[in-house]
mmCIF file of C-alpha atoms in Angstrom:
data_model
loop_
_atom_site.group_PDB
_atom_site.id
_atom_site.type_symbol
_atom_site.label_atom_id
_atom_site.label_comp_id
_atom_site.label_asym_id
_atom_site.label_seq_id
_atom_site.Cartn_x
_atom_site.Cartn_y
_atom_site.Cartn_z
ATOM 1 C CA MET A 1 69.327 32.642 -64.468
ATOM 2 C CA GLY A 2 69.611 28.779 -61.874
ATOM 3 C CA LEU A 3 67.825 28.858 -58.914
ATOM 4 C CA PHE A 4 69.238 31.395 -56.407
ATOM 5 C CA HIS A 5 69.739 33.843 -59.418
ATOM 6 C CA TYR A 6 65.753 33.342 -59.935
ATOM 7 C CA GLN A 7 65.117 33.612 -56.512
ATOM 8 C CA ILE A 8 68.043 36.378 -55.769
ATOM 9 C CA ALA A 9 65.313 38.507 -59.457
ATOM 10 C CA ILE A 10 62.844 37.944 -57.463
ATOM 11 C CA GLU A 11 63.814 39.467 -53.881
ATOM 12 C CA LEU A 12 64.932 42.011 -56.884
ATOM 13 C CA LEU A 13 61.861 42.817 -58.181
ATOM 14 C CA THR A 14 60.035 42.953 -54.650
ATOM 15 C CA LEU A 15 62.500 45.830 -53.546
ATOM 16 C CA TYR A 16 61.740 48.079 -56.885
ATOM 17 C CA LEU A 17 58.519 47.895 -56.336
ATOM 18 C CA LYS A 18 59.145 48.586 -52.799
ATOM 19 C CA VAL A 19 61.215 52.038 -54.005
ATOM 20 C CA SER A 20 59.100 53.009 -56.776
ATOM 21 C CA ALA A 21 55.793 53.246 -54.405
ATOM 22 C CA PHE A 22 58.443 55.582 -52.137
ATOM 23 C CA PHE A 23 59.080 57.330 -55.223
ATOM 24 C CA GLY A 24 54.629 58.324 -55.976
ATOM 25 C CA ASN A 25 54.319 55.072 -58.593
ATOM 26 C CA LYS A 26 50.755 55.078 -58.627
ATOM 27 C CA LYS A 27 51.362 50.915 -59.901
ATOM 28 C CA SER A 28 53.522 50.033 -58.149
ATOM 29 C CA LYS A 29 51.838 50.624 -54.826
ATOM 30 C CA LYS A 30 48.503 49.413 -55.894
ATOM 31 C CA SER A 31 50.989 46.259 -56.316
ATOM 32 C CA ILE A 32 51.891 46.104 -52.755
ATOM 33 C CA GLU A 33 48.675 46.574 -51.342
ATOM 34 C CA GLY A 34 46.718 44.195 -53.340
ATOM 35 C CA LYS A 35 49.874 42.055 -52.545
ATOM 36 C CA LYS A 36 49.428 41.958 -49.166
ATOM 37 C CA ASN A 37 45.588 41.969 -48.853
ATOM 38 C CA TRP A 38 45.134 38.601 -51.171
ATOM 39 C CA GLN A 39 43.898 36.294 -48.181
ATOM 40 C CA LYS A 40 41.010 38.935 -47.492
ATOM 41 C CA ASN A 41 40.167 38.650 -51.373
ATOM 42 C CA LEU A 42 40.185 35.457 -51.135
ATOM 43 C CA SER A 43 37.821 35.214 -48.024
ATOM 44 C CA ASN A 44 34.634 33.485 -49.950
ATOM 45 C CA LEU A 45 36.167 30.708 -51.158
ATOM 46 C CA SER A 46 34.087 27.906 -50.539
ATOM 47 C CA SER A 47 36.275 24.671 -49.049
ATOM 48 C CA GLU A 48 33.052 22.526 -51.040
ATOM 49 C CA LYS A 49 33.456 23.452 -54.559
ATOM 50 C CA LYS A 50 36.718 22.559 -57.041
ATOM 51 C CA THR A 51 39.144 25.217 -57.818
ATOM 52 C CA PHE A 52 40.172 26.541 -60.939
ATOM 53 C CA TRP A 53 43.482 28.797 -60.254
ATOM 54 C CA ILE A 54 44.090 30.611 -63.324
ATOM 55 C CA HIS A 55 47.075 32.887 -63.208
ATOM 56 C CA ALA A 56 46.524 35.842 -65.782
ATOM 57 C CA ALA A 57 50.126 38.318 -65.505
ATOM 58 C CA SER A 58 47.491 41.504 -66.859
ATOM 59 C CA HIS A 59 44.213 42.625 -68.293
ATOM 60 C CA GLY A 60 45.648 41.305 -71.826
ATOM 61 C CA GLU A 61 46.307 37.608 -70.321
ATOM 62 C CA ALA A 62 42.685 37.741 -68.811
ATOM 63 C CA ILE A 63 40.840 38.413 -72.085
ATOM 64 C CA MET A 64 42.475 35.090 -72.966
ATOM 65 C CA ALA A 65 41.101 33.188 -70.459
ATOM 66 C CA SER A 66 37.855 34.620 -71.087
ATOM 67 C CA SER A 67 36.222 31.637 -72.653
ATOM 68 C CA ILE A 68 37.673 28.902 -70.721
ATOM 69 C CA VAL A 69 36.903 30.821 -67.519
ATOM 70 C CA LYS A 70 33.687 30.827 -68.922
ATOM 71 C CA LYS A 71 33.645 26.965 -69.701
ATOM 72 C CA ILE A 72 34.413 26.269 -66.003
ATOM 73 C CA LEU A 73 31.524 28.455 -63.989
ATOM 74 C CA ASN A 74 29.004 26.487 -66.226
ATOM 75 C CA GLN A 75 29.443 23.650 -64.440
ATOM 76 C CA LYS A 76 27.831 23.227 -61.098
ATOM 77 C CA ASN A 77 30.279 23.610 -58.078
ATOM 78 C CA ASN A 78 33.562 25.217 -60.000
ATOM 79 C CA GLN A 79 35.206 28.150 -58.619
ATOM 80 C CA VAL A 80 37.291 30.184 -60.154
ATOM 81 C CA VAL A 81 40.683 32.145 -58.780
ATOM 82 C CA MET A 82 42.312 34.417 -61.129
ATOM 83 C CA SER A 83 45.408 35.683 -59.812
ATOM 84 C CA PHE A 84 47.724 39.040 -61.122
ATOM 85 C CA PHE A 85 50.755 39.961 -60.875
ATOM 86 C CA SER A 86 50.275 43.890 -62.711
ATOM 87 C CA PRO A 87 47.428 46.455 -61.253
ATOM 88 C CA SER A 88 46.225 46.485 -64.842
ATOM 89 C CA GLY A 89 44.649 42.939 -64.683
ATOM 90 C CA TYR A 90 43.125 43.405 -61.427
ATOM 91 C CA VAL A 91 41.834 46.587 -62.240
ATOM 92 C CA ASN A 92 39.523 46.163 -64.919
ATOM 93 C CA TYR A 93 38.850 42.353 -65.365
ATOM 94 C CA ASP A 94 35.857 41.087 -63.842
ATOM 95 C CA LEU A 95 33.134 39.046 -63.605
ATOM 96 C CA ASP A 96 29.760 39.215 -62.061
ATOM 97 C CA ASP A 97 29.267 36.036 -60.470
ATOM 98 C CA GLU A 98 29.430 34.306 -56.720
ATOM 99 C CA ASN A 99 31.818 32.001 -57.692
ATOM 100 C CA PHE A 100 34.845 34.024 -59.790
ATOM 101 C CA HIS A 101 37.299 35.719 -57.044
ATOM 102 C CA LYS A 102 40.660 37.423 -57.964
ATOM 103 C CA CYS A 103 43.574 38.448 -55.849
ATOM 104 C CA TYR A 104 47.129 40.224 -56.504
ATOM 105 C CA LEU A 105 49.816 36.990 -56.566
ATOM 106 C CA PRO A 106 52.656 37.599 -53.649
ATOM 107 C CA SER A 107 56.023 37.125 -54.476
ATOM 108 C CA ASP A 108 57.284 33.855 -55.375
ATOM 109 C CA THR A 109 59.024 33.079 -52.607
ATOM 110 C CA LYS A 110 59.293 29.348 -51.968
ATOM 111 C CA ARG A 111 57.454 30.474 -48.595
ATOM 112 C CA ASN A 112 54.518 32.176 -50.598
ATOM 113 C CA SER A 113 54.037 29.323 -52.785
ATOM 114 C CA LYS A 114 53.383 26.767 -49.733
ATOM 115 C CA LYS A 115 51.094 29.201 -48.170
ATOM 116 C CA ILE A 116 48.618 30.937 -50.559
ATOM 117 C CA ILE A 117 48.944 26.690 -51.585
ATOM 118 C CA ASP A 118 47.456 25.815 -48.897
ATOM 119 C CA PHE A 119 44.943 28.415 -48.691
ATOM 120 C CA ILE A 120 43.518 28.382 -52.199
ATOM 121 C CA ASN A 121 44.017 24.052 -52.505
ATOM 122 C CA PRO A 122 43.462 24.122 -56.289
ATOM 123 C CA ASN A 123 42.581 21.013 -57.919
ATOM 124 C CA ILE A 124 44.668 22.611 -60.870
ATOM 125 C CA LEU A 125 46.914 25.785 -61.811
ATOM 126 C CA ILE A 126 46.490 27.244 -64.651
ATOM 127 C CA PHE A 127 48.843 29.699 -66.476
ATOM 128 C CA VAL A 128 47.519 31.986 -69.458
ATOM 129 C CA LYS A 129 51.051 32.776 -71.969
ATOM 130 C CA TYR A 130 53.595 33.176 -69.733
ATOM 131 C CA ASP A 131 54.406 34.453 -66.329
ATOM 132 C CA LEU A 132 55.370 31.775 -65.493
ATOM 133 C CA TRP A 133 56.071 31.964 -62.007
ATOM 134 C CA LEU A 134 58.588 28.000 -60.707
ATOM 135 C CA ASN A 135 57.661 28.538 -57.314
ATOM 136 C CA LEU A 136 54.408 27.824 -57.787
ATOM 137 C CA ILE A 137 54.857 24.997 -60.208
ATOM 138 C CA THR A 138 57.359 23.025 -58.152
ATOM 139 C CA GLU A 139 54.785 23.165 -55.224
ATOM 140 C CA CYS A 140 51.732 21.640 -56.981
ATOM 141 C CA HIS A 141 53.914 19.316 -58.654
ATOM 142 C CA ASP A 142 55.286 18.339 -55.271
ATOM 143 C CA ARG A 143 51.887 18.333 -54.216
ATOM 144 C CA LYS A 144 50.777 15.810 -57.108
ATOM 145 C CA ILE A 145 48.724 19.335 -58.339
ATOM 146 C CA PRO A 146 48.412 19.772 -62.079
ATOM 147 C CA SER A 147 49.569 22.413 -63.669
ATOM 148 C CA LEU A 148 48.916 23.839 -67.104
ATOM 149 C CA VAL A 149 50.073 26.576 -69.815
ATOM 150 C CA PHE A 150 47.899 27.561 -72.461
ATOM 151 C CA SER A 151 48.635 29.551 -75.577
ATOM 152 C CA SER A 152 52.182 30.083 -74.847
ATOM 153 C CA LYS A 153 55.230 30.559 -76.927
ATOM 154 C CA PHE A 154 58.728 29.408 -76.761
ATOM 155 C CA ARG A 155 62.189 30.765 -78.270
ATOM 156 C CA LYS A 156 65.121 29.186 -78.927
ATOM 157 C CA SER A 157 66.941 32.302 -77.016
ATOM 158 C CA HIS A 158 64.148 31.980 -73.586
ATOM 159 C CA TRP A 159 66.649 31.876 -70.825
ATOM 160 C CA TYR A 160 65.132 28.286 -69.560
ATOM 161 C CA PHE A 161 67.262 26.902 -72.422
ATOM 162 C CA ASN A 162 70.751 28.462 -71.822
ATOM 163 C CA ILE A 163 73.228 26.961 -68.952
ATOM 164 C CA LEU A 164 71.538 29.420 -66.858
ATOM 165 C CA GLY A 165 68.179 27.891 -67.169
ATOM 166 C CA LYS A 166 69.139 23.866 -66.611
ATOM 167 C CA SER A 167 67.489 24.032 -63.392
ATOM 168 C CA ALA A 168 64.266 26.293 -64.751
ATOM 169 C CA LYS A 169 63.776 24.155 -67.980
ATOM 170 C CA LYS A 170 63.556 21.069 -65.555
ATOM 171 C CA ILE A 171 61.087 22.575 -63.874
ATOM 172 C CA LEU A 172 58.968 24.072 -66.896
ATOM 173 C CA GLN A 173 58.808 19.493 -67.519
ATOM 174 C CA SER A 174 57.793 18.515 -64.637
ATOM 175 C CA MET A 175 53.732 20.372 -65.467
ATOM 176 C CA SER A 176 51.394 18.210 -66.647
ATOM 177 C CA LEU A 177 51.168 20.137 -70.025
ATOM 178 C CA ILE A 178 52.378 22.603 -71.607
ATOM 179 C CA LEU A 179 50.051 23.910 -75.178
ATOM 180 C CA ILE A 180 51.412 25.907 -77.148
ATOM 181 C CA SER A 181 49.794 28.452 -79.931
ATOM 182 C CA ASP A 182 52.606 28.323 -83.125
ATOM 183 C CA HIS A 183 54.311 25.382 -84.591
ATOM 184 C CA TYR A 184 57.700 26.873 -84.303
ATOM 185 C CA SER A 185 57.585 26.731 -80.334
ATOM 186 C CA GLU A 186 56.843 23.149 -80.486
ATOM 187 C CA GLU A 187 60.584 22.280 -82.632
ATOM 188 C CA VAL A 188 62.010 25.202 -79.654
ATOM 189 C CA LEU A 189 60.543 22.299 -76.973
ATOM 190 C CA GLN A 190 61.148 19.829 -79.089
ATOM 191 C CA GLU A 191 65.009 20.591 -79.802
ATOM 192 C CA ASN A 192 65.193 20.504 -75.573
ATOM 193 C CA GLY A 193 64.100 17.695 -74.850
ATOM 194 C CA PHE A 194 60.324 18.793 -73.661
ATOM 195 C CA THR A 195 57.881 15.496 -74.107
ATOM 196 C CA ASN A 196 54.766 17.652 -71.863
ATOM 197 C CA PHE A 197 53.799 20.453 -74.723
ATOM 198 C CA LYS A 198 51.256 19.896 -77.744
ATOM 199 C CA TYR A 199 50.304 22.192 -80.342
ATOM 200 C CA SER A 200 46.260 23.520 -79.225
ATOM 201 C CA GLY A 201 46.454 27.471 -80.721
ATOM 202 C CA ASP A 202 45.708 30.653 -79.768
ATOM 203 C CA THR A 203 42.900 31.424 -77.055
ATOM 204 C CA ARG A 204 43.219 35.252 -78.702
ATOM 205 C CA PHE A 205 40.905 34.232 -81.554
ATOM 206 C CA ASP A 206 37.936 33.031 -79.595
ATOM 207 C CA SER A 207 37.350 36.450 -77.977
ATOM 208 C CA LEU A 208 37.075 38.433 -80.419
ATOM 209 C CA ASN A 209 33.944 39.932 -82.029
ATOM 210 C CA LYS A 210 32.032 38.572 -79.131
ATOM 211 C CA ILE A 211 31.513 42.005 -77.426
ATOM 212 C CA LYS A 212 29.419 44.440 -79.072
ATOM 213 C CA SER A 213 30.151 48.037 -78.802
ATOM 214 C CA ASN A 214 28.132 50.833 -77.029
ATOM 215 C CA LEU A 215 30.776 53.400 -79.256
ATOM 216 C CA VAL A 216 28.686 56.078 -81.577
ATOM 217 C CA LEU A 217 30.938 57.975 -83.466
ATOM 218 C CA ASP A 218 30.458 60.396 -86.756
ATOM 219 C CA ILE A 219 33.213 58.903 -88.572
ATOM 220 C CA LYS A 220 33.942 59.252 -92.612
ATOM 221 C CA SER A 221 35.541 56.777 -94.390
ATOM 222 C CA PRO A 222 38.586 56.081 -95.497
ATOM 223 C CA CYS A 223 39.843 56.251 -92.131
ATOM 224 C CA VAL A 224 43.398 55.026 -90.556
ATOM 225 C CA ILE A 225 44.182 54.693 -87.158
ATOM 226 C CA LEU A 226 46.992 54.122 -84.816
ATOM 227 C CA GLY A 227 46.291 51.259 -83.006
ATOM 228 C CA SER A 228 48.660 51.975 -79.595
ATOM 229 C CA SER A 229 50.792 53.991 -81.064
ATOM 230 C CA TRP A 230 54.358 54.760 -79.580
ATOM 231 C CA ARG A 231 56.214 57.946 -81.246
ATOM 232 C CA LYS A 232 58.038 56.010 -83.920
ATOM 233 C CA GLU A 233 54.666 55.231 -84.617
ATOM 234 C CA GLU A 234 53.387 58.757 -84.434
ATOM 235 C CA SER A 235 56.613 60.636 -85.364
ATOM 236 C CA ILE A 236 56.885 59.662 -89.528
ATOM 237 C CA THR A 237 52.539 59.374 -89.755
ATOM 238 C CA ALA A 238 53.099 63.466 -88.566
ATOM 239 C CA GLU A 239 54.752 63.922 -91.679
ATOM 240 C CA ILE A 240 52.656 62.232 -94.224
ATOM 241 C CA ILE A 241 49.603 63.598 -93.339
ATOM 242 C CA LYS A 242 49.233 67.133 -94.833
ATOM 243 C CA GLY A 243 50.280 64.969 -98.029
ATOM 244 C CA ILE A 244 47.437 62.695 -98.000
ATOM 245 C CA GLU A 245 43.534 64.665 -98.199
ATOM 246 C CA ASN A 246 40.494 62.815 -97.634
ATOM 247 C CA VAL A 247 41.975 60.292 -95.226
ATOM 248 C CA TYR A 248 40.278 60.976 -91.248
ATOM 249 C CA TRP A 249 43.482 59.813 -88.071
ATOM 250 C CA ILE A 250 42.830 58.243 -85.625
ATOM 251 C CA ILE A 251 45.648 58.824 -82.852
ATOM 252 C CA THR A 252 45.700 56.100 -80.033
ATOM 253 C CA PRO A 253 48.393 56.781 -78.255
ATOM 254 C CA HIS A 254 50.656 53.292 -76.283
ATOM 255 C CA GLU A 255 50.670 56.267 -73.268
ATOM 256 C CA ILE A 256 47.954 58.200 -72.833
ATOM 257 C CA LYS A 257 49.229 60.694 -69.395
ATOM 258 C CA GLU A 258 48.983 63.901 -69.522
ATOM 259 C CA LYS A 259 52.275 65.035 -70.430
ATOM 260 C CA GLU A 260 52.508 62.470 -73.286
ATOM 261 C CA ILE A 261 49.303 63.224 -74.838
ATOM 262 C CA LEU A 262 50.597 67.352 -74.936
ATOM 263 C CA LYS A 263 53.249 66.289 -76.740
ATOM 264 C CA THR A 264 51.317 64.115 -79.527
ATOM 265 C CA LYS A 265 48.423 66.985 -79.388
ATOM 266 C CA LYS A 266 51.993 69.590 -80.761
ATOM 267 C CA LEU A 267 53.223 67.188 -83.503
ATOM 268 C CA PHE A 268 50.229 66.397 -85.244
ATOM 269 C CA GLY A 269 49.691 70.770 -84.700
ATOM 270 C CA ASN A 270 46.747 72.360 -84.014
ATOM 271 C CA SER A 271 44.256 71.280 -86.847
ATOM 272 C CA SER A 272 44.112 67.736 -84.276
ATOM 273 C CA LYS A 273 41.357 67.607 -81.294
ATOM 274 C CA LEU A 274 41.457 65.530 -78.246
ATOM 275 C CA TYR A 275 38.441 63.350 -77.572
ATOM 276 C CA SER A 276 37.487 64.268 -74.091
ATOM 277 C CA GLN A 277 37.161 67.784 -76.258
ATOM 278 C CA ILE A 278 34.586 67.265 -78.888
ATOM 279 C CA ASP A 279 31.156 66.666 -79.075
ATOM 280 C CA LEU A 280 30.700 63.269 -80.400
ATOM 281 C CA ARG A 281 27.488 64.256 -82.048
ATOM 282 C CA LYS A 282 29.239 65.622 -84.997
ATOM 283 C CA PRO A 283 32.030 63.976 -87.750
ATOM 284 C CA ILE A 284 34.566 63.659 -85.775
ATOM 285 C CA PRO A 285 37.578 66.414 -86.216
ATOM 286 C CA LYS A 286 40.126 65.352 -89.414
ATOM 287 C CA ILE A 287 43.143 64.023 -86.540
ATOM 288 C CA LEU A 288 41.126 62.790 -83.212
ATOM 289 C CA ILE A 289 44.216 62.068 -80.568
ATOM 290 C CA ILE A 290 42.326 59.465 -78.138
ATOM 291 C CA ASP A 291 43.121 60.613 -74.668
ATOM 292 C CA GLN A 292 41.265 57.880 -72.621
ATOM 293 C CA ILE A 293 41.464 54.540 -72.590
ATOM 294 C CA GLY A 294 39.709 50.971 -73.165
ATOM 295 C CA ILE A 295 37.627 52.407 -76.338
ATOM 296 C CA LEU A 296 40.667 50.821 -78.630
ATOM 297 C CA SER A 297 38.921 47.555 -79.485
ATOM 298 C CA ASP A 298 35.570 49.925 -80.496
ATOM 299 C CA LEU A 299 37.353 52.369 -82.466
ATOM 300 C CA TYR A 300 38.483 49.317 -84.779
ATOM 301 C CA ASN A 301 34.913 49.031 -86.200
ATOM 302 C CA TYR A 302 35.266 53.147 -87.824
ATOM 303 C CA SER A 303 38.695 52.190 -89.712
ATOM 304 C CA ASP A 304 39.844 51.028 -92.766
ATOM 305 C CA ILE A 305 43.949 50.701 -92.171
ATOM 306 C CA ALA A 306 44.930 49.640 -88.431
ATOM 307 C CA PHE A 307 48.973 51.080 -88.180
ATOM 308 C CA ILE A 308 49.674 49.299 -84.658
ATOM 309 C CA GLY A 309 52.423 50.304 -82.446
ATOM 310 C CA GLY A 310 55.245 48.926 -80.894
ATOM 311 C CA GLY A 311 56.173 47.050 -84.513
ATOM 312 C CA PHE A 312 59.904 49.125 -84.238
ATOM 313 C CA SER A 313 60.428 48.733 -80.355
ATOM 314 C CA GLY A 314 60.026 44.901 -80.416
ATOM 315 C CA LYS A 315 56.547 44.949 -78.186
ATOM 316 C CA LEU A 316 53.741 44.604 -81.002
ATOM 317 C CA HIS A 317 50.489 45.829 -79.752
ATOM 318 C CA ASN A 318 47.859 43.442 -80.444
ATOM 319 C CA VAL A 319 47.016 42.483 -84.220
ATOM 320 C CA LEU A 320 44.238 40.491 -83.864
ATOM 321 C CA GLU A 321 42.224 42.762 -82.019
ATOM 322 C CA ALA A 322 42.178 45.047 -85.610
ATOM 323 C CA ALA A 323 42.290 42.347 -88.165
ATOM 324 C CA SER A 324 39.245 40.761 -86.724
ATOM 325 C CA LYS A 325 36.968 44.816 -87.274
ATOM 326 C CA GLY A 326 37.775 43.933 -90.846
ATOM 327 C CA ASN A 327 40.911 46.691 -90.633
ATOM 328 C CA PHE A 328 44.239 45.964 -92.890
ATOM 329 C CA LEU A 329 47.581 45.870 -91.248
ATOM 330 C CA LEU A 330 50.748 47.635 -90.896
ATOM 331 C CA PHE A 331 53.394 47.735 -88.229
ATOM 332 C CA GLY A 332 57.417 48.422 -88.000
ATOM 333 C CA PRO A 333 59.744 45.029 -89.047
ATOM 334 C CA ASN A 334 61.030 44.259 -85.477
ATOM 335 C CA ILE A 335 57.804 41.174 -84.915
ATOM 336 C CA ASN A 336 59.579 38.482 -85.002
ATOM 337 C CA LYS A 337 58.327 37.242 -81.769
ATOM 338 C CA TYR A 338 54.563 37.774 -83.225
ATOM 339 C CA PRO A 339 53.649 34.566 -85.756
ATOM 340 C CA GLU A 340 50.334 35.841 -85.605
ATOM 341 C CA ALA A 341 52.050 39.364 -87.834
ATOM 342 C CA GLY A 342 53.815 36.892 -90.151
ATOM 343 C CA LEU A 343 50.196 35.014 -90.795
ATOM 344 C CA MET A 344 48.882 37.535 -91.712
ATOM 345 C CA LEU A 345 51.262 39.337 -94.089
ATOM 346 C CA LYS A 346 51.672 35.919 -95.718
ATOM 347 C CA GLU A 347 47.886 35.914 -95.897
ATOM 348 C CA ASN A 348 48.657 39.419 -97.667
ATOM 349 C CA VAL A 349 46.410 41.978 -95.084
ATOM 350 C CA ALA A 350 48.991 43.421 -93.449
ATOM 351 C CA LYS A 351 52.671 45.031 -94.469
ATOM 352 C CA ILE A 352 55.749 45.636 -92.888
ATOM 353 C CA ILE A 353 56.362 49.990 -92.385
ATOM 354 C CA ARG A 354 60.056 51.190 -92.584
ATOM 355 C CA SER A 355 59.668 55.163 -92.894
ATOM 356 C CA SER A 356 57.348 57.704 -93.569
ATOM 357 C CA LYS A 357 57.634 57.361 -97.673
ATOM 358 C CA GLU A 358 57.073 53.696 -97.271
ATOM 359 C CA LEU A 359 53.883 54.565 -95.188
ATOM 360 C CA LYS A 360 52.466 57.128 -97.561
ATOM 361 C CA ASN A 361 52.589 54.818 -100.881
ATOM 362 C CA ILE A 362 50.942 52.207 -99.399
ATOM 363 C CA ILE A 363 48.377 54.085 -97.968
ATOM 364 C CA LEU A 364 47.550 56.034 -101.080
ATOM 365 C CA GLU A 365 47.296 52.396 -102.791
ATOM 366 C CA LEU A 366 45.236 50.984 -100.904
ATOM 367 C CA ILE A 367 43.029 54.048 -100.347
ATOM 368 C CA GLY A 368 43.015 54.812 -104.627
ATOM 369 C CA ASN A 369 41.336 51.146 -105.034
ATOM 370 C CA LYS A 370 38.716 50.510 -102.714
ATOM 371 C CA THR A 371 37.283 47.489 -103.991
ATOM 372 C CA ASP A 372 40.597 45.699 -103.524
ATOM 373 C CA LEU A 373 40.717 47.289 -99.836
ATOM 374 C CA ASP A 374 37.149 46.040 -98.791
ATOM 375 C CA LYS A 375 38.559 42.361 -99.814
ATOM 376 C CA LYS A 376 41.392 42.682 -97.419
ATOM 377 C CA LYS A 377 39.556 43.796 -95.126
ATOM 378 C CA GLU A 378 37.118 41.284 -95.238
ATOM 379 C CA LYS A 379 39.856 38.390 -95.451
ATOM 380 C CA ALA A 380 41.330 39.607 -92.414
ATOM 381 C CA ILE A 381 37.974 39.089 -90.640
ATOM 382 C CA GLN A 382 38.183 35.542 -92.362
ATOM 383 C CA ILE A 383 41.559 34.864 -91.094
ATOM 384 C CA ILE A 384 40.223 35.258 -87.726
ATOM 385 C CA LYS A 385 37.066 32.826 -88.433
ATOM 386 C CA GLU A 386 39.261 30.062 -89.201
ATOM 387 C CA ASN A 387 41.885 30.387 -86.196
ATOM 388 C CA LYS A 388 39.137 30.103 -83.460
ATOM 389 C CA GLY A 389 38.775 27.087 -81.829
ATOM 390 C CA ALA A 390 42.178 27.168 -79.326
ATOM 391 C CA SER A 391 39.715 27.370 -75.915
ATOM 392 C CA GLU A 392 38.148 24.092 -76.702
ATOM 393 C CA ILE A 393 41.504 22.288 -76.580
ATOM 394 C CA VAL A 394 42.658 23.822 -74.188
ATOM 395 C CA TRP A 395 39.474 23.108 -72.285
ATOM 396 C CA SER A 396 39.371 19.613 -72.967
ATOM 397 C CA GLU A 397 42.801 19.249 -71.696
ATOM 398 C CA ILE A 398 42.043 20.652 -68.374
ATOM 399 C CA GLN A 399 38.784 18.621 -67.769
ATOM 400 C CA LYS A 400 41.204 15.096 -68.439
ATOM 401 C CA LEU A 401 44.103 17.251 -65.282
ATOM 402 C CA VAL A 402 41.046 17.596 -62.765
#
């Protein structure tokens, strides 16, 4: 995809949002409205303060940046602008600080890039993990505004590294610094002639275990949780539940629209209950289906084994969150893009699941030896602690640039 093709893709994305909004897509409607009002949302920016512009695609990336945001705002005369592509990020992430401002990012056209940079006048542009908008990077480079991405990952298959990505690759090579989260990315960038990169680790480790849970449930052990499950994880789990006694199950579907929740309820049968329908003061039923967003992280405090969703589709959900709460991890085999899953496998606190038979055997093995399971759970927590520290490296590099 050359820059011409990139610009066409931006126009097609804009068209898609308009069409889907016309046909009732709520996320698209919010996105379009937000992109129109970005200037209004930034009306309280101060021209007297140093401005750190952080772009996060969605809520997960904003969480990854939380420790950096706090370090910035801990210093006087600093302010943060956080831009979002996704409504889930803009709506769900906020800070109670007068120096924190957020907005939707307008489409990455050359005209929009010039306009928003003129308005924000940032001292630095920081991307979280990915969502690297080429016109923004180019405009910042032309104005000698430093740009940086942290917790990033690169694969040989990325379009930047094929024949159509030559121009895009040059733009990435013009960035002030690329901070990568895994050593494989080092090899990929080096092979492609990059010199503006450095290994820093993953800031997601630093954001874990910092927020205390207010959720109180009466859950017996052992408990297996399906974390952000897709239909594949749910279907193979439903096949084995009757064959495993004395285990409690929490199902947290990736999609919680009413229609999908009813399908999940039907899959697990009449013995399953919805979270919205139970008395939280009483012990939970053997099979609990979560039909509320925002409590998965809290639920991991109560489970012993976490079967993480997305491992069959190649869109694995956050394994670190479950590990940080002391869960042994299970996930499907399509995890090549997720080095953190590979780390957990290497440390023997995770297993790959390919079938319902494997799932049943592994769960029975784990719950059959409580002492060994408890050791693995403690080891998972320790791995998270040992990998903290990326935020300090990222912050140090940001300070060098501004």
